[in-house]
Coordinates of C-alpha atoms (C1' of nucleotides) and ligand atoms in Angstrom, one line a residue:
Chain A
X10 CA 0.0 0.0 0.0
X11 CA 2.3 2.9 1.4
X12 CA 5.2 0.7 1.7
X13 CA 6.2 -2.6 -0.7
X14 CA 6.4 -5.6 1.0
X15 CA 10.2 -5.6 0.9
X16 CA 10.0 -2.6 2.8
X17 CA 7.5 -3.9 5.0
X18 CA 9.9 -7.0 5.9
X19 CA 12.3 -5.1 6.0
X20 CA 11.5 -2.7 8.7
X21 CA 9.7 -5.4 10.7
X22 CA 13.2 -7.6 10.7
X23 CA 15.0 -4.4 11.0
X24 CA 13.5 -3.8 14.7
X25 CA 13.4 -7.5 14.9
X26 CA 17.6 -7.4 15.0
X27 CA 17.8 -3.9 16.9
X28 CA 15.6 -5.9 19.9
X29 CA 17.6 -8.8 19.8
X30 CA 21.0 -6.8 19.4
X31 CA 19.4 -4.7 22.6
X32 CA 20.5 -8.1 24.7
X33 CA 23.6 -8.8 22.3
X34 CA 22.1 -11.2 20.6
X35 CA 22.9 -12.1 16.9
X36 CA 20.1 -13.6 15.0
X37 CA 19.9 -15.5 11.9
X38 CA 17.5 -15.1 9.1
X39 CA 15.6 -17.9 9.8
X40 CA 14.7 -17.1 13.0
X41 CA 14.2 -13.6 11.8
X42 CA 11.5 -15.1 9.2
X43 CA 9.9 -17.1 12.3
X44 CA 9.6 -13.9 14.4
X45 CA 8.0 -11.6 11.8
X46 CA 6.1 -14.0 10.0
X47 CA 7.3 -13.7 6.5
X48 CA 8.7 -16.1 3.8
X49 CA 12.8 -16.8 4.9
X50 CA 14.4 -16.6 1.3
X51 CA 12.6 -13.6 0.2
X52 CA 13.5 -11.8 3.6
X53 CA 17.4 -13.2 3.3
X54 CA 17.3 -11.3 0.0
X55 CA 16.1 -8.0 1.7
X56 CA 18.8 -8.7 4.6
X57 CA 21.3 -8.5 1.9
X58 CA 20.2 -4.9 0.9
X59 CA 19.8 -3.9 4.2
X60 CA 23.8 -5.2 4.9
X61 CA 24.7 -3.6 1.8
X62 CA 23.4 -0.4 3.0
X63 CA 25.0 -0.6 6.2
X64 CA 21.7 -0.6 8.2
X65 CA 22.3 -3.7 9.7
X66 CA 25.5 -5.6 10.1
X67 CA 26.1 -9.5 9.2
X68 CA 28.5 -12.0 10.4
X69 CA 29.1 -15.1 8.3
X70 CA 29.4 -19.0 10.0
X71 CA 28.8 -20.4 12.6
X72 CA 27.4 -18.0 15.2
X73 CA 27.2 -15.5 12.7
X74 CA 24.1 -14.1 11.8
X75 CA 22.6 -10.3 11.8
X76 CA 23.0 -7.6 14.6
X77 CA 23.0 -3.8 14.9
X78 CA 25.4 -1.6 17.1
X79 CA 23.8 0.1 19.9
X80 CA 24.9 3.5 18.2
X81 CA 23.2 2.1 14.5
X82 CA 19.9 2.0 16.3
X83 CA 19.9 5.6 16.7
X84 CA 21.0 6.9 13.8
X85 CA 19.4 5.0 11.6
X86 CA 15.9 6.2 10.6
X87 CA 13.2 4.5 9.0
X88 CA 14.0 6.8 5.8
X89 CA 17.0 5.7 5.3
X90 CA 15.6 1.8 5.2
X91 CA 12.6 3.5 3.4
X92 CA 14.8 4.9 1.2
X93 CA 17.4 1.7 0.5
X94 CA 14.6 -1.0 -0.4
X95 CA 11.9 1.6 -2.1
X96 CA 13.5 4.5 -3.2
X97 CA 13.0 7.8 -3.1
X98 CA 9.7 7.7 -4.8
X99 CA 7.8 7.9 -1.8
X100 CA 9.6 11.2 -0.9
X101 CA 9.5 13.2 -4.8
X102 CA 6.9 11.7 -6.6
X103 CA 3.8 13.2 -8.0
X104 CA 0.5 11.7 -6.5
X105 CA -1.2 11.4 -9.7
X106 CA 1.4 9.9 -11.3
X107 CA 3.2 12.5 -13.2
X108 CA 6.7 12.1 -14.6
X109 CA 7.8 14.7 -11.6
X110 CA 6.2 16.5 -9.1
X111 CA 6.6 20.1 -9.9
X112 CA 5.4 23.1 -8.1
X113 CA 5.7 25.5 -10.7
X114 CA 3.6 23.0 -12.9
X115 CA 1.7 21.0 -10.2
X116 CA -1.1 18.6 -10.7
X117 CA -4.6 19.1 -9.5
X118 CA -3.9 17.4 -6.1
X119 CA -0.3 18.8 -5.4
X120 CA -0.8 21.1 -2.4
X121 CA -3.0 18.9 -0.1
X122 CA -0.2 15.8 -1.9
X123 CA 2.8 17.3 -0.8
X124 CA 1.4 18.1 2.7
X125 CA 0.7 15.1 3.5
X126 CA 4.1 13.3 1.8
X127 CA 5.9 15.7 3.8
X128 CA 4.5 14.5 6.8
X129 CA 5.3 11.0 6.4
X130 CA 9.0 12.0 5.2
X131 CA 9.4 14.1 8.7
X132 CA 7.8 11.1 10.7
X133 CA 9.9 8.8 8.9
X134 CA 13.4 10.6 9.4
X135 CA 12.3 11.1 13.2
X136 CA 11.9 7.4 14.0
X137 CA 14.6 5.6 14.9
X138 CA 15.0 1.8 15.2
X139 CA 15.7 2.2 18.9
X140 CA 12.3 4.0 19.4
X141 CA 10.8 1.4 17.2
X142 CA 12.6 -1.7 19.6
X143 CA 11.5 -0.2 23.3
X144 CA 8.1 -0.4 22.8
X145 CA 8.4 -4.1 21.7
X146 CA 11.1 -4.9 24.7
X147 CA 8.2 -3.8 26.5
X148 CA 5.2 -5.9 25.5
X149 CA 3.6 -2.9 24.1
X150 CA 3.7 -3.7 20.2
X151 CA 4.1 -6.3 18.2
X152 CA 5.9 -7.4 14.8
X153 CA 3.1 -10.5 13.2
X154 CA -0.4 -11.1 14.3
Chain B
X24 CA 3.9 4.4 -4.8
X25 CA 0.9 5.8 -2.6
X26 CA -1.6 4.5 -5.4
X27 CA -2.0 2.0 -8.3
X28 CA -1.3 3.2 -11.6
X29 CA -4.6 2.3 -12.3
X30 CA -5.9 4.8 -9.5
X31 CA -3.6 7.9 -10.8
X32 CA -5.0 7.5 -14.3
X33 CA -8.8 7.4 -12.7
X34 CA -8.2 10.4 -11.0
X35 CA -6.9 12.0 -13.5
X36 CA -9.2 10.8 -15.9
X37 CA -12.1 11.5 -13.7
X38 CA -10.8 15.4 -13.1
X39 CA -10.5 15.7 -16.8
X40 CA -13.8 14.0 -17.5
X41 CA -15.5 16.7 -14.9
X42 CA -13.5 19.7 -16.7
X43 CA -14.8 19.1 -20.0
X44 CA -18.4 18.5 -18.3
X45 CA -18.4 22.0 -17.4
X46 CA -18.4 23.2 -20.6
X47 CA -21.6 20.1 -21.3
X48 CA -18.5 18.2 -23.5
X49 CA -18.8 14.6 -23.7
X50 CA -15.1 12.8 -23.9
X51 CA -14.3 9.6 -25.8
X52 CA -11.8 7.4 -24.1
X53 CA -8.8 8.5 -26.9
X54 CA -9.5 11.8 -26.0
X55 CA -9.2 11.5 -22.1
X56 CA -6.3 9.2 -22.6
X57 CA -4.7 11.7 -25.0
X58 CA -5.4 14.2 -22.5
X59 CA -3.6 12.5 -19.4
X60 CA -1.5 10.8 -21.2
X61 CA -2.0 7.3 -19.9
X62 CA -2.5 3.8 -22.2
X63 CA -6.2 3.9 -24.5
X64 CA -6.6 0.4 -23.5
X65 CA -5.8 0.4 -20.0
X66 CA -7.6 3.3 -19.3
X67 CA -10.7 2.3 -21.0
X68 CA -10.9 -0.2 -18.7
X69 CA -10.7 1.7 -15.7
X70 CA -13.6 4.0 -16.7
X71 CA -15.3 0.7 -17.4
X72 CA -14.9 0.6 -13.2
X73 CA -15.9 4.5 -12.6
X74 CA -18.8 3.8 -14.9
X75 CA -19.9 0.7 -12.7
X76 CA -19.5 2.9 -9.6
X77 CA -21.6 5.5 -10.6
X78 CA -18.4 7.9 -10.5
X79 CA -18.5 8.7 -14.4
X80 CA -21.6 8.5 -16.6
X81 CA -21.1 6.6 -20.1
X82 CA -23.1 6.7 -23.3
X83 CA -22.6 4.5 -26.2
X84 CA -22.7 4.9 -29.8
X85 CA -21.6 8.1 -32.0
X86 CA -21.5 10.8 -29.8
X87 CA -21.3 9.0 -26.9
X88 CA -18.0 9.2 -24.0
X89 CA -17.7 9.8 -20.5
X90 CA -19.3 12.7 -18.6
X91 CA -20.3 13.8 -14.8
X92 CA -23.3 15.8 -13.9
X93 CA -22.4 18.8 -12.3
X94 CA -24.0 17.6 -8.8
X95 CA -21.6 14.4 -8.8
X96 CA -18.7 16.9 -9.2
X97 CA -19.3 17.8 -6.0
X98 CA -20.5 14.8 -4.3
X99 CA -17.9 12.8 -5.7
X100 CA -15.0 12.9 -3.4
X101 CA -11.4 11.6 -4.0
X102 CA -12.3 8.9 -1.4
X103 CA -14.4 7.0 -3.7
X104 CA -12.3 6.5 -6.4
X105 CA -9.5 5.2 -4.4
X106 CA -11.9 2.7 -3.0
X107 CA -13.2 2.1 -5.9
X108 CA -10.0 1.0 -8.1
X109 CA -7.5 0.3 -4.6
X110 CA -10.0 -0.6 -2.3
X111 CA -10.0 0.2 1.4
X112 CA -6.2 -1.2 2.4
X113 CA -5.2 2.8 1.9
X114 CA -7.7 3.2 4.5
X115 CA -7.3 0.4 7.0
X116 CA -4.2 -1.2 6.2
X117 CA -1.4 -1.8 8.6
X118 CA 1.7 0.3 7.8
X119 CA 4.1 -2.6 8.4
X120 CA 2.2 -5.1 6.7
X121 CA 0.6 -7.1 9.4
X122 CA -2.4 -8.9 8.9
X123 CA -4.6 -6.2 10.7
X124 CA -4.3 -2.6 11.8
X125 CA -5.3 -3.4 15.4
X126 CA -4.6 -0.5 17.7
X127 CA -5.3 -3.6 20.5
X128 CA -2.3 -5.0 19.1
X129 CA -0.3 -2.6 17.4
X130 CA 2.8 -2.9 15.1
X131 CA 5.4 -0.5 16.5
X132 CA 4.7 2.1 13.6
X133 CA 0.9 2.1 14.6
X134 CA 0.7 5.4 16.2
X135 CA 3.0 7.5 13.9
X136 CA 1.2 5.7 10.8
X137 CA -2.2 5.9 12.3
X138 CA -1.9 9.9 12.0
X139 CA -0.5 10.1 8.9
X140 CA -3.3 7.4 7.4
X141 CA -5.9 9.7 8.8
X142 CA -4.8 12.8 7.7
X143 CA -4.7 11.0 4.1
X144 CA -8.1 9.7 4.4
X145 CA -9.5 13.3 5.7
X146 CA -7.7 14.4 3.0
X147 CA -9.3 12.5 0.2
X148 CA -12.9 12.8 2.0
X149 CA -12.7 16.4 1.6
X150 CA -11.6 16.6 -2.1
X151 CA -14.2 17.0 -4.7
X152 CA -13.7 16.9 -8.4
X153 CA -15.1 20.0 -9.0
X154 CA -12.5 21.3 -6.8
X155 CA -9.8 19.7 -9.0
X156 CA -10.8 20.6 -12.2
X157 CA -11.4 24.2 -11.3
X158 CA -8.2 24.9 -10.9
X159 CA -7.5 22.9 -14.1
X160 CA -9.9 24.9 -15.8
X161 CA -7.9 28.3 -14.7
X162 CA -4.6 26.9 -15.8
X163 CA -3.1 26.9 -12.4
X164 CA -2.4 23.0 -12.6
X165 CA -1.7 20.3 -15.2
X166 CA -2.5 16.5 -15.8
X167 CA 0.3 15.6 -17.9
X168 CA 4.0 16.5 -18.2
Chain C
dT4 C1' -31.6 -0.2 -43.1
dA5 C1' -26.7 0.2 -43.4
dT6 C1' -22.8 2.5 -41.7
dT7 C1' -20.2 4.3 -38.3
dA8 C1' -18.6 5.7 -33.8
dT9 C1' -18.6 4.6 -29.4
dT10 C1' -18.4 1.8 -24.8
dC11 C1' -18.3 -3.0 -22.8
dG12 C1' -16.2 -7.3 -21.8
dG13 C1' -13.3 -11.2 -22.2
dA14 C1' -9.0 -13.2 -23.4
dC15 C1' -4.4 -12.5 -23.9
dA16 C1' 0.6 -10.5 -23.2
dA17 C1' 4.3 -8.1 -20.8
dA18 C1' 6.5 -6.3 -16.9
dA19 C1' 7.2 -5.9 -12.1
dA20 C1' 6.9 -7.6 -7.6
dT21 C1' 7.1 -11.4 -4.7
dG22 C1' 8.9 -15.6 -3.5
dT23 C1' 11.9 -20.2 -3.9
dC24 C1' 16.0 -23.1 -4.6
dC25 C1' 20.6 -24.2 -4.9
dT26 C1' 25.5 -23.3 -5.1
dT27 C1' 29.4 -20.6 -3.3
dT28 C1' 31.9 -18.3 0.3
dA29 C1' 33.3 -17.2 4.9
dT30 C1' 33.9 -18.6 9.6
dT31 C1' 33.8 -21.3 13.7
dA32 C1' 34.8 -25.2 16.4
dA33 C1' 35.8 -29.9 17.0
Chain D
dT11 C1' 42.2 -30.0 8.7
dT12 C1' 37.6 -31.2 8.4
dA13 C1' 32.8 -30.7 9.3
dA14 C1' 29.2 -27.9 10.3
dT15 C1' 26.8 -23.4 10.1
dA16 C1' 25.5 -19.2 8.4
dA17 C1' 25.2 -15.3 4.9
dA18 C1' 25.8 -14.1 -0.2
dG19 C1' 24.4 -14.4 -4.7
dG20 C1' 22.5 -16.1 -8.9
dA21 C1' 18.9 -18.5 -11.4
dC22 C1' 14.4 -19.6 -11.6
dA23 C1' 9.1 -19.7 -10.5
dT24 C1' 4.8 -17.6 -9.2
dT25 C1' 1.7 -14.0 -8.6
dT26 C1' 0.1 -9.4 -9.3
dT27 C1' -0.1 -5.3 -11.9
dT28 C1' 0.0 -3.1 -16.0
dG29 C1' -1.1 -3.0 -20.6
dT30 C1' -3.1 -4.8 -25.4
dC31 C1' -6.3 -6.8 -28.7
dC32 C1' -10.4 -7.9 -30.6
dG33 C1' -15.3 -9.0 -31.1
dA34 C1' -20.0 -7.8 -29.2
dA35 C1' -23.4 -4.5 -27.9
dT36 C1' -25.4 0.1 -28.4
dA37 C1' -26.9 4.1 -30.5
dA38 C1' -26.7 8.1 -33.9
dT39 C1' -27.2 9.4 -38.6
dA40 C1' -27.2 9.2 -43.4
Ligands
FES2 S1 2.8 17.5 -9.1 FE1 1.5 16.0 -8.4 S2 2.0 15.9 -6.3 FE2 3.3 17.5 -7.0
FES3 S1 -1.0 -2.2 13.5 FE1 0.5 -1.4 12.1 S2 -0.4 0.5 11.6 FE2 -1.8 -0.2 13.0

DNA sequence: TATTATTCGGACAAAAATGTCCTTTATTAA
DNA sequence: TTAATAAAGGACATTTTTGTCCGAATAATA
């Protein structure tokens, strides 16, 4: 819908590995698939782009597996995963559809558009993966149903 | 991105449909599609979709095309045709792809997304197509590029 | 009535997104 | 040094979305 599934997976293993990480705790992609309910190859592929990306960090072998640093969890915004698996359409494109979304030649919808785009961009470069963990540590939210 | 392809070219289509209404101008599919520059085919058969929901009016034979009575201009909100061709998931969807939006049982995004979901949905409630196409008709905005 | 212009509807095609499988590479530990 | 474990990566498969084609139905008009 607002996000492809990639991204959704992605975010959801994303805090998945910041929790885990939280108690030092490196966790591998299976378990990862098992915790957030999605399929394990497609999400391995998605772990890839997040690693390449630097968002999360990967250890191969034998207790290897994926892990973010304490710091990571911070800085790291949803935008920026946002960004990695999706793009920056989300952020610049037109609503209806148009090659570009252009103020000085906007389409019908552009004002109330880009009000509500920007919103989601600010949200999305104000949560961090940290923020997103806690209230999971906590009981409070959840990552499958 | 936010919607189908299929749902930018029925907006658009539907604003330009509503346009050329004011003036009593009945449009043929080539002409809209020409107009918003989207595939004949492919849009014909979304207008097939605003016609079965009572969003556009058809006629058949010579003279015939797509038109909106001047009251469905205004009844007709934005909200409609997004259900319509998208359906509701815009509307109730979880933002990290859970089975559910369930504020019972939230996702950790639920609260941030939740805001931005109902701004959107306010949003599209409150937007009328004789809105849009009145400031198509001045020239202030565009529906191609 | 025949012709023509138009939407409707179904079947098909192509492209993109989602998802799977299997081999290779790196690393650990016995 | 060997066996086992885990991510990386490439090839392939399935599903969904986007897009095309063509014949049927409808209505205007000559
Ligand atoms: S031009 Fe369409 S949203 Fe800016
Ligand atoms: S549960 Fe995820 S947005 Fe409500």
């Amino acid at each position: 819908m607002m996000f492809s599934k990639a991204c959704e997976y992605g975010i959801r293993a994303a805090v998945y590995i910041a929790l885990q990480s939280l108690d030092n705790r490196r966790v591998s992609v299976t378990e990862i698939a098992e915790e957030i309910d999605s399929p394990v190859a497609f999400t391995a592929k998605i772990l890839q782009q997040l690693t390449r990306n630097n968002i999360v960090h990967s250890v191969k072998g034998p207790t290897g597996g994926f892990e973010i640093d304490r710091e990571a969890m911070d800085t790291v915004k949803l935008s920026k995963i946002v960004k990695a698996i999706d793009g920056d359409k989300i952020y610049m494109g037109c609503g209806l559809g148009l090659k570009e979304c252009n103020a000085d030649r906007p389409c019908p919808l552009h004002d109330k558009f880009v009000d509500i785009r920007t919103d989601l961009r600010t949200m999305l470069q104000n949560t961090s993966l940290y923020e997103l963990a806690t209230g999971l540590e906590v009981g409070l939210t959840y990552l499958k149903r």
